[in-house]
Coordinates of C-alpha atoms and ligand atoms in Angstrom, one line a residue:
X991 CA -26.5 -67.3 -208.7
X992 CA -28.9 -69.0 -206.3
X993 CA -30.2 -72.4 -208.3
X994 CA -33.9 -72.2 -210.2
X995 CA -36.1 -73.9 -212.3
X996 CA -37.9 -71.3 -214.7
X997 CA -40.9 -72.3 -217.4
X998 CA -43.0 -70.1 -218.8
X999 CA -45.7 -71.6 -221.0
X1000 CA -47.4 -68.2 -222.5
X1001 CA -47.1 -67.3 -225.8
X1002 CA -47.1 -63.8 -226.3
X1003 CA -48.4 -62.2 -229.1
X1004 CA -47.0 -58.7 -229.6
X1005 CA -47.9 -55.2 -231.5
X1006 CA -50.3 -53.7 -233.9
X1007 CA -53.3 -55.9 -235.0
X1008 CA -52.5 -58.9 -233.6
X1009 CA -56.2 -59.6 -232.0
X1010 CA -57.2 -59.6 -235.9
X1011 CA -54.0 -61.4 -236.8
X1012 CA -54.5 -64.3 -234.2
X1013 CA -57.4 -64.7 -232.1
X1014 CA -59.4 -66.7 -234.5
X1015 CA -56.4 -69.1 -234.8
X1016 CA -55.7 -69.6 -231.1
X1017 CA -59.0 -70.4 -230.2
X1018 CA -59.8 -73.2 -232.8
X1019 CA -58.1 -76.2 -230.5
X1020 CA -60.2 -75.2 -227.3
X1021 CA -64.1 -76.3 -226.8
X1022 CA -67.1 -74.0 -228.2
X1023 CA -68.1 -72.3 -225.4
X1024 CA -66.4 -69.1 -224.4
X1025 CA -66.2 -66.8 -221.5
X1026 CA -65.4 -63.5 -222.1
X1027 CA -64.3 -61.9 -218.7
X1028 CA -64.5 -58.0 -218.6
X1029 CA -65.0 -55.2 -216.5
X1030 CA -67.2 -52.3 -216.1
X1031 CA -67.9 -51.0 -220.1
X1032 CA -64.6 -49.9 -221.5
X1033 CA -63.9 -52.1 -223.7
X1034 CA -67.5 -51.4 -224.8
X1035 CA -66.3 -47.5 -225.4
X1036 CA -63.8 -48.2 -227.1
X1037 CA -64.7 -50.8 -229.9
X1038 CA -62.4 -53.7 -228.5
X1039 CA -65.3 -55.4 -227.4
X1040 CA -66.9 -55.7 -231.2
X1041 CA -63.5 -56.7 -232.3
X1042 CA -63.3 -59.6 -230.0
X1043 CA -66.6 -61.1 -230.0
X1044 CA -66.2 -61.0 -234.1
X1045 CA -63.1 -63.0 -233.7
X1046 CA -64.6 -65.2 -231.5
X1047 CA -67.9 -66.1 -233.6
X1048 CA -65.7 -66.2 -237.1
X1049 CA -63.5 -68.7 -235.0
X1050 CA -67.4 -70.7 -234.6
X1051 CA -67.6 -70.1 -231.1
X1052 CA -70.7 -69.2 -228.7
X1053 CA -69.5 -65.7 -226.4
X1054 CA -71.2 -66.0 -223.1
X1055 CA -70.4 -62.9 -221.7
X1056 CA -69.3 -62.2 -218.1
X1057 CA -68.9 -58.6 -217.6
X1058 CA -68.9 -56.2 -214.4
X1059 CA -65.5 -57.6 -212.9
X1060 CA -64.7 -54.6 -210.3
X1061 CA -60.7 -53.0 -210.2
X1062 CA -59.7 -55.1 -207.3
X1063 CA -61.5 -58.2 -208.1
X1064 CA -63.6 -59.9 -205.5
X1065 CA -64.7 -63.9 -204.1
X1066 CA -67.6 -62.9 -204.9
X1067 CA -67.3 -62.1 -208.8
X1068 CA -65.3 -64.9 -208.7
X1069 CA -68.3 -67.7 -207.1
X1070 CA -69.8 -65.7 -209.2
X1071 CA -67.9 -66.4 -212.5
X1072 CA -67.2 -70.2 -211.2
X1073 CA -71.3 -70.5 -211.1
X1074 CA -71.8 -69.0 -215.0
X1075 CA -68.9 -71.6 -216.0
X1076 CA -70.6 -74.4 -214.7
X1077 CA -74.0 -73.5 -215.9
X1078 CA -73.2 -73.2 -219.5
X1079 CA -70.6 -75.8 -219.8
X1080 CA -68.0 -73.3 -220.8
X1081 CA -65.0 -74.3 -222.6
X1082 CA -62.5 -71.7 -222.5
X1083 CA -61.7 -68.4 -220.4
X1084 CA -60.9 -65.1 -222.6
X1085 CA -60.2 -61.9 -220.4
X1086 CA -60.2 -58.7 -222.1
X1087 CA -59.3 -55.8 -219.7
X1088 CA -56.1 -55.5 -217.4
X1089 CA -55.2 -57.0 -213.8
X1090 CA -58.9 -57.4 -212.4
X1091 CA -60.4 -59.1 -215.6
X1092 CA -57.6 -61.4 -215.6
X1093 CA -56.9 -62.5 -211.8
X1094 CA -60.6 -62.6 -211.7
X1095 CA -60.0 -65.2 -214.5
X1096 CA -57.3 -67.1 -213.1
X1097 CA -59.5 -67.9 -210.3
X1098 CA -62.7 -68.8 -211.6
X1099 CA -60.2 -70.9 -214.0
X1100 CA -59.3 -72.8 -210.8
X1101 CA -62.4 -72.2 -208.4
X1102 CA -65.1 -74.1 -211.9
X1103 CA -62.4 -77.1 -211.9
X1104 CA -62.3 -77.3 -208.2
X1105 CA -64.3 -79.6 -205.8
X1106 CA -63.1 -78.0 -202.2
X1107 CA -62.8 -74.2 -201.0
X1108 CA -61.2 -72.4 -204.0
X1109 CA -60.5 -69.6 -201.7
X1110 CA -59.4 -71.2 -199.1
X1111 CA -57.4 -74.0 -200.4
X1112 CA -55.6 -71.7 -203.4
X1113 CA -56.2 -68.1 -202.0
X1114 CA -55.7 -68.0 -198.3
X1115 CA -53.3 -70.8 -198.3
X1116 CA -50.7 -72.4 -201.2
X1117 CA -52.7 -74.5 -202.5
X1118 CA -51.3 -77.6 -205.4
X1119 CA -52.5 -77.4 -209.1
X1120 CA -52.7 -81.1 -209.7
X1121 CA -55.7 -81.3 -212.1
X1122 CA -56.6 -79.4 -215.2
X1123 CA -58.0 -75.7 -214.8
X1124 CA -60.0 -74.4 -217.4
X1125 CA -57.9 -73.0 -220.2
X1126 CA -57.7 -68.8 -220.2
X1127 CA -56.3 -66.5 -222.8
X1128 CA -56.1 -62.6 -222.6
X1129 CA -56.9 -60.0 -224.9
X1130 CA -54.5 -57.0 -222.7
X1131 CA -56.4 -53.4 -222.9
X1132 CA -53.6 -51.9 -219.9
X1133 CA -50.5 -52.6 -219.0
X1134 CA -48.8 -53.0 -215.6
X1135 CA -49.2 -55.8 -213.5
X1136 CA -47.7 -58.0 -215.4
X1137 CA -51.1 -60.8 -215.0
X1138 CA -50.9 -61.4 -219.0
X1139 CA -47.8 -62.9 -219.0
X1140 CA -47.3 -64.8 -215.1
X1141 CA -49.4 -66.8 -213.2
X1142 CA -50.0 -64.8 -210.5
X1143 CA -54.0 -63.9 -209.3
X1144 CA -54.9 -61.1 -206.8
X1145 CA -58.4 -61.3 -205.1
X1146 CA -60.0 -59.8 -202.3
X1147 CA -62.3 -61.2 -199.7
X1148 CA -64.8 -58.1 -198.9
X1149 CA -66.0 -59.7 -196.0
X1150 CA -62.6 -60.5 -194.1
X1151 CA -60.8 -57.6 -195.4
X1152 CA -58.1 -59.9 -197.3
X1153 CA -56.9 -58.8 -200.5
X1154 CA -54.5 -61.9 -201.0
X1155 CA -52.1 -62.8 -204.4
X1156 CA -50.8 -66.1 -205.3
X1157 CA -48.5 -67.6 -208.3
X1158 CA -49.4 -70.6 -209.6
X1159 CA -47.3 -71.4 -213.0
X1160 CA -50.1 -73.4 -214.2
X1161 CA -52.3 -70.2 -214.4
X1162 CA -50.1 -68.8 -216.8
X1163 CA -52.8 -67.9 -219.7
X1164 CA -52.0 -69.6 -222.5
X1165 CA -51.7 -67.0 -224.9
X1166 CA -52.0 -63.4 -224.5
X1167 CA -52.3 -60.7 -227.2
X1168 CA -50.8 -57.0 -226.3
X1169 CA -51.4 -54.3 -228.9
X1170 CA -50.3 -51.3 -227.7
X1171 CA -52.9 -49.4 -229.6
X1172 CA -55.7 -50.6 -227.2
X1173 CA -54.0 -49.3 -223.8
X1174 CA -54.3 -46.0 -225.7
X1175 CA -57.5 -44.6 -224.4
X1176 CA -56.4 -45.5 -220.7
X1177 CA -57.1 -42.6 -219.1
X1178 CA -54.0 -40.4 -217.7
X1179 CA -54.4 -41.5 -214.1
X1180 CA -54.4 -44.7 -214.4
X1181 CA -51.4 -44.9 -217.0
X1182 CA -49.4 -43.3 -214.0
X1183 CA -50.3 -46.2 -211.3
X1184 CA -50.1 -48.5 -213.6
X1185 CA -46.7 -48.1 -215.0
X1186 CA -45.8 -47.0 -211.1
X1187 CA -47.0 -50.7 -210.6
X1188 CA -44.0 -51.9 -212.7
X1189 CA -41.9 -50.2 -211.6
X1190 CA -42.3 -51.1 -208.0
X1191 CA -42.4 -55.3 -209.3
X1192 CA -39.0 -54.7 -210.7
X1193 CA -38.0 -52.7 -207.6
X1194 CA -39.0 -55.8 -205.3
X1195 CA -37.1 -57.7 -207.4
X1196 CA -34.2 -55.6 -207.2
X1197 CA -34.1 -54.5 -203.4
X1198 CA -33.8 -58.0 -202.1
X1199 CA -30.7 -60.9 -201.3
X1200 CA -28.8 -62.2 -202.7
X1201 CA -25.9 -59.3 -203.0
X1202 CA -23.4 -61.5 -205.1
X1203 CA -22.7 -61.2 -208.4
X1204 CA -26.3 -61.8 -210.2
X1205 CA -27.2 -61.3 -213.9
X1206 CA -31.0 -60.7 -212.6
X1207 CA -29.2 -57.2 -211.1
X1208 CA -28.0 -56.0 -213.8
X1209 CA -31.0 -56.8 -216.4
X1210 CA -33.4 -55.2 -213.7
X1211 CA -31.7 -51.7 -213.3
X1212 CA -31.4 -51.4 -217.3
X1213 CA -35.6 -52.2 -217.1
X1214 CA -35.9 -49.7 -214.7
X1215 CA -33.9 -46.8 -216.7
X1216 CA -35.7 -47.9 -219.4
X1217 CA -39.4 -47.6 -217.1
X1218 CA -38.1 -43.9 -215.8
X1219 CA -37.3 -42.6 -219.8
X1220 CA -40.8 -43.7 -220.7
X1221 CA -42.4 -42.6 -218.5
X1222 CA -41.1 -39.5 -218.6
X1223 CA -42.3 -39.6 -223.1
X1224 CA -45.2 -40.4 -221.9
X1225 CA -46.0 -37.9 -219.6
X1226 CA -45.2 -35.4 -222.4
X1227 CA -47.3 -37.0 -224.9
X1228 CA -49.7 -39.4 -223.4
X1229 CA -50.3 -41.1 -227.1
X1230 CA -46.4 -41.6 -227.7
X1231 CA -46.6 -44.9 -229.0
X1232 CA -43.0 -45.7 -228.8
X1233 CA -43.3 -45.2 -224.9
X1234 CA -46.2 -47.0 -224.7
X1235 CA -45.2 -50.0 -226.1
X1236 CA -42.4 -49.9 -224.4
X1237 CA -43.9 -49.8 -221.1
X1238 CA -46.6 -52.4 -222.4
X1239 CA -43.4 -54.8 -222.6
X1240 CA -41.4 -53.8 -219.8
X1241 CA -44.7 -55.0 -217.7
X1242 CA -44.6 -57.9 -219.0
X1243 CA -41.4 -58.6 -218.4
X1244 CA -41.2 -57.8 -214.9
X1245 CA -43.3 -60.5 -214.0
X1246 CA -42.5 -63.2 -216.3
X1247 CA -40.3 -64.9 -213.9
X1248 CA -36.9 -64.1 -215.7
X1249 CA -36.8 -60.9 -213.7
X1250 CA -36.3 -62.5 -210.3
X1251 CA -34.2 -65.5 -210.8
X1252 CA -31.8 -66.0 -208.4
X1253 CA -33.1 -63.8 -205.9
X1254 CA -34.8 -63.7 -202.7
X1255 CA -37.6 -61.4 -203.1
X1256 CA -40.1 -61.2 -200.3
X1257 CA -43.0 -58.3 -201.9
X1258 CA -43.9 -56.5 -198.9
X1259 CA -44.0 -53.4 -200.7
X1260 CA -46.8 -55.1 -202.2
X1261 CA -48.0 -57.2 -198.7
X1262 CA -48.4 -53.6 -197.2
X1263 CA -50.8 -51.8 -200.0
X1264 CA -52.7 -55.3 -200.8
X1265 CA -54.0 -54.4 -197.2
X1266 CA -54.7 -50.8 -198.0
X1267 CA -56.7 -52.0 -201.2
X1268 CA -58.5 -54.4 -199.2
X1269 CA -60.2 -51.8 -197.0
X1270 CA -59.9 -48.4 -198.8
X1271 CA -60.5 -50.1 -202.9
X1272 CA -57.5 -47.6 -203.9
X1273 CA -55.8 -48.0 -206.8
X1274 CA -53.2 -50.8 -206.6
X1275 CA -50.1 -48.5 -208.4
X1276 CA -51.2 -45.4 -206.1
X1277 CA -51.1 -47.6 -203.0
X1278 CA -47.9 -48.4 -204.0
X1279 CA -46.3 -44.6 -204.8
X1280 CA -47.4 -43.9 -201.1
X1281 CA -46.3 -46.7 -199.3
X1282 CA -42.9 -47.2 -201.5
X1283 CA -40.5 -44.1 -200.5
X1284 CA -40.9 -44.3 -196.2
X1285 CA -40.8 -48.1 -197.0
X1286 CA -37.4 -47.4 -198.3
X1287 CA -36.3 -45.1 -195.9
X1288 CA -37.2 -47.6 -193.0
X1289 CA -34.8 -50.6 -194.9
X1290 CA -32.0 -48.2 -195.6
X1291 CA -29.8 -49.0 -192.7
X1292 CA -30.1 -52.9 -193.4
X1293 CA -29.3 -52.5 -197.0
X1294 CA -27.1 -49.4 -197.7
X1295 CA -24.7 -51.3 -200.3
X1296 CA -28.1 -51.8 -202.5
X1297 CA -29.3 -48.2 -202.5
X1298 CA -26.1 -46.7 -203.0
X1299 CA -25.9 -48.6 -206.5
X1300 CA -29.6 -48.0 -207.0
X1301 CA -28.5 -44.3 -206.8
X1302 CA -25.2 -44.6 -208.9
X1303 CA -26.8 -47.1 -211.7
X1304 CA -30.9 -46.1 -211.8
X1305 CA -30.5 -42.4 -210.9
X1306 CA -27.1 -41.8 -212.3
X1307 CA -26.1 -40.1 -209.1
X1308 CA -22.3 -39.5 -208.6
X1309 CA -20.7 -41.8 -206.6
X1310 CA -19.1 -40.1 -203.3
X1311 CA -17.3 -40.3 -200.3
X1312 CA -20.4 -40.9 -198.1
X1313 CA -22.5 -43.9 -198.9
X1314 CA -25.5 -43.3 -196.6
X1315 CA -25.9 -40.2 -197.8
X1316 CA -25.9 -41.3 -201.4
X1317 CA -28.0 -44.0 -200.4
X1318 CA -30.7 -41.8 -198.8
X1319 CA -30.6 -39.2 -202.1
X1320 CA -31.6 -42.4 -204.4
X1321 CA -34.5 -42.8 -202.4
X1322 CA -35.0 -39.1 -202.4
X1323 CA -34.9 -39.3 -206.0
X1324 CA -37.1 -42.3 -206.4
X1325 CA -39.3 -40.0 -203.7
X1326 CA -38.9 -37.1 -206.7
X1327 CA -39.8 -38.9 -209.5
X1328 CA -43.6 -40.0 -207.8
X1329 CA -44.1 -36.6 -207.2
X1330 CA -43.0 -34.9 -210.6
X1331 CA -45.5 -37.4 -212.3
X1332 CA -48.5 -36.5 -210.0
X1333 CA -49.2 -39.8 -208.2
X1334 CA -50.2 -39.7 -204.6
X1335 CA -47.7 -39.1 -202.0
X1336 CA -50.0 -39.6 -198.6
X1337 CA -52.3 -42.0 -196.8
X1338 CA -55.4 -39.8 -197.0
X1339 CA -55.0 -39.3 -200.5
X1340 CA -55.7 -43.1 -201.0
X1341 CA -58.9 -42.8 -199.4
X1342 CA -58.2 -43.9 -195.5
X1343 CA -60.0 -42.0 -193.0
X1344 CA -58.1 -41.6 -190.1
X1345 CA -55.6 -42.9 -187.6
X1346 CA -57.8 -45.3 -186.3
X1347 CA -58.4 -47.0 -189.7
X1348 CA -54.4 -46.5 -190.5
X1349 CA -53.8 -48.5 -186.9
X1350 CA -56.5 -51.2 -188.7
X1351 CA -55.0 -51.7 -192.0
X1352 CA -51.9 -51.7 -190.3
X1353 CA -52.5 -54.3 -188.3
X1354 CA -54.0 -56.7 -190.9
X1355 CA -51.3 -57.0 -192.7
X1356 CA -49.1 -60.1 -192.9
X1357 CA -45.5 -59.4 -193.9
X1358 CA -43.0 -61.8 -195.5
X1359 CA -40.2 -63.5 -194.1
X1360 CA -37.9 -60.3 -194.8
X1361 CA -34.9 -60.4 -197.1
X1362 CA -32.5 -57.5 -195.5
X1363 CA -34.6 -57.5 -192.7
X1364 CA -37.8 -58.6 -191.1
X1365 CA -40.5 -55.9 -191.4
X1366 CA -42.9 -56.2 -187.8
X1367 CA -46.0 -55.0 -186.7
X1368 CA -44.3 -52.0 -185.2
X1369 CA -42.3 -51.3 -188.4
X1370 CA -45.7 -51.2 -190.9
X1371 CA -47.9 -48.9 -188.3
X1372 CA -44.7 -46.7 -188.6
X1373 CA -44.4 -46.4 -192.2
X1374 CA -47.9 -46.4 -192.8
X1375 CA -47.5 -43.2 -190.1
X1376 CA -44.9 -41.4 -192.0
X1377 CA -47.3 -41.0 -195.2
X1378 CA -50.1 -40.4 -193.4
X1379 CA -50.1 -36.7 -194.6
Ligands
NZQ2279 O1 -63.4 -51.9 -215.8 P1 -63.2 -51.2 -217.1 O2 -64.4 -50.5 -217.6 O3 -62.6 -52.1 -218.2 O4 -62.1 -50.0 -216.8 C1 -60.8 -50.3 -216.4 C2 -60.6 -50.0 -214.9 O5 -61.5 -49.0 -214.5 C3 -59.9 -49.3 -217.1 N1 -59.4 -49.7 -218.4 C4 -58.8 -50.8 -218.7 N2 -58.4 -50.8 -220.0 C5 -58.9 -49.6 -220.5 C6 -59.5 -48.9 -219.5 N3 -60.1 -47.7 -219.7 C7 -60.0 -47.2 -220.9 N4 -59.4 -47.8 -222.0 C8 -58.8 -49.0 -221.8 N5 -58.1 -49.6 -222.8 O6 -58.8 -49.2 -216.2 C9 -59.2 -49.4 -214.9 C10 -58.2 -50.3 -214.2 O7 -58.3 -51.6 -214.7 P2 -57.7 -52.8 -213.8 O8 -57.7 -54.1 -214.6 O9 -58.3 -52.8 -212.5 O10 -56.1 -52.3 -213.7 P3 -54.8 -53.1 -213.5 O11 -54.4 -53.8 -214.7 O12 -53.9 -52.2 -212.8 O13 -55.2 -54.3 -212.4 C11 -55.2 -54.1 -211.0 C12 -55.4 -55.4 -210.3 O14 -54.3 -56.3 -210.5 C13 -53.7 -56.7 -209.3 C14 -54.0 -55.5 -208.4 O15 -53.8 -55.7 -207.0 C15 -55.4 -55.1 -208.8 O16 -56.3 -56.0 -208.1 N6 -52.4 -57.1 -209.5 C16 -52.2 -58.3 -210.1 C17 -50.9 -58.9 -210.3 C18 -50.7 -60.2 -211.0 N7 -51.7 -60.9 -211.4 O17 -49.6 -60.6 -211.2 C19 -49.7 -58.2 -209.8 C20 -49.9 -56.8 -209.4 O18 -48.9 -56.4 -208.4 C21 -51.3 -56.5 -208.8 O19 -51.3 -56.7 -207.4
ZN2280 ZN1 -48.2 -54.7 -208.4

């Protein structure tokens, strides 16, 4: 094992009424003025909202309500949500939504506490959280990126094109309550991405160095069975609570930090659809189903030990005389699985309109350092060329 250092300072709060259980509670030792971040009306729909903002009041706080944050978050939202914060002296961040409401959070949890550039100095470049950012918890109404439970914050800069994530422990909320039952009116498309989007975190995890020995390796092939059977429940019986919950934690786990101890991951999968999101708004776990299985194909060669046992101990493919070829036929299968659930398998499915664009997005993006090998200009604009249709 490589050395670490691992903290994780959310508590999580897990199953069946636990907004009614807790949220009162938790809030008591923060300020009186709340901000409840949410997105475009759903959790209006669906009733969540009234069960929050009850919480909230019986707890004797004041809700100042910040809704409208967009799937993909912006800098905007964000200067926006950093203004609201400042004008009503707000005490304490609550997110109630998925990725967007909560990244979105993150950041204006930074940006209100922040005399410089939030973007620039935490966004665009590493920046160091030596002061106190507002305190954020989460109310989780769809699982998948893993934001409740890591302190990680994707945003996007509409007028540069950037859609940029960084991890910053100390944006770890601290609490987050996941009842299943909420993610239950998700509708069907997004469920798909969404758990797609966990499966590719634990699959970044998993397809990088170190090759020795490493417990991380084992725990994240047995969370990646486990993603594949559930999905597959749910895809049978989209209210199959059992595989819903399950998927609910498996998210959470695959961004909690545990998942990636030891190893050396560098997220391109992700660095190559952030750039897709950035200029086409697709959805993140759909970006990722495209992008992922020429991605694969292209490291192959530099990693052929780490898809053969991807094949043998996530597909449960026989082990055989020719390793390449068993390599290549778990990625076939992986390649299988996207299109048996009915995500998107090409470039102009996601929305991009034609080569030109492709060449553009292409080109934007900044890859990292490479684990089994570095990814280069010329290696994305191929890739991105192999799904274009
Ligand atoms: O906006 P509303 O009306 O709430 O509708 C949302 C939205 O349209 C809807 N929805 C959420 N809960 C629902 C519901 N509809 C019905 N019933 C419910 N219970 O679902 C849509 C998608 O929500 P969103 O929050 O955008 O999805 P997700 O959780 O996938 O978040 C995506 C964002 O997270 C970033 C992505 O890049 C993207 O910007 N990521 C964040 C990560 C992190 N913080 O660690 C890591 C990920 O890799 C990812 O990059
Ligand atoms: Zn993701």
């Amino acid at each position: 094992m490589n050395n670490f250092v691992f903290q994780n300072h959310t508590r999580i709060y897990f199953g069946k009424g636990v907004v009614e259980e807790y949220l009162a509670k938790l809030l008591q030792p923060y300020g009186k003025n709340v901000l409840l971040a949410y997105g475009g009306g759903s959790i209006k729909r669906t009733g969540v909202y009234d069960t929050v903002t009850a919480q909230v009041r019986a707890a004797g706080k004041t809700v100042f309500d910040f809704p409208g944050i967009m799937a993909n978050p912006t800098k905007a939202k964000v200067d926006e949500g950093v203004r609201l914060v400042k004008e009503k002296n707000i005490d304490f961040i609550l997110a109630v939504g998925g990725g967007s409401a909560i990244d979105c959070a993150k950041a204006i949890a930074i940006g209100s506490r922040y005399a410089g550039d939030w973007w620039n100095d935490f966004w665009l470049n590493q920046g160091r959280v030596d002061f106190e950012q507002l305190p954020l918890g989460v109310v989780l109404t769809i699982s998948g990126t893993g934001s409740e439970f890591d302190g990680g914050g994707v945003i996007t800069n509409t007028e540069t094109n950037i859609k940029t994530g960084r991890i910053y422990p100390e944006l770890s909320p601290n609490f987050s309550l996941l009842d299943p039952d909420y993610t239950l009116t998700v509708p069907e498309r997004q469920v798909r991405a969404t758990a797609f989007d966990t499966m590719s975190h634990l699959m970044e995890f998993y397809f990088c160095k170190p090759d020795t020995d490493n417990v991380s390796d084992d725990l994240l092939e047995a969370l990646l069975r486990a993603q594949i059977r559930n999905f597959r429940s749910f895809m049978k019986d989209l209210k199959d609570y059992d595989a819903r919950s399950n998927i609910e934690w498996i998210s959470s786990l695959a961004l909690c930090g545990i998942m990636g101890l030891g190893k050396q991951p560098d997220f391109d999968c992700h660095n190559l659809e952030h750039q897709i999101g950035a200029f086409t708004d697709c959805v993140h776990g759909e970006g990722l189903a495209v992008i992922t299985p020429p991605y694969y194909r292209w490291l192959l060669p530099h990693a052929v030990g780490r898809f053969v046992r991807f094949a043998v101990n996530v597909w449960g493919l026989a082990p055989q005389g020719d390793d390449k070829a068993l390599a290549a036929a778990g990625v076939e299968a992986l390649a299988d699985f996207i299109r048996s659930v009915g995500l998107p398998t090409t470039m102009q499915q996601l929305g991009v309109k034609d080569m030109a664009e492709l060449t553009k997005i292409a080109r934007s993006v900044q890859t990292g350092p490479g684990t089994y090998c570095k990814c280069t200009p010329a290696d994305v604009e191929a890739i991105f060329k192999a799904c274009w249709e």
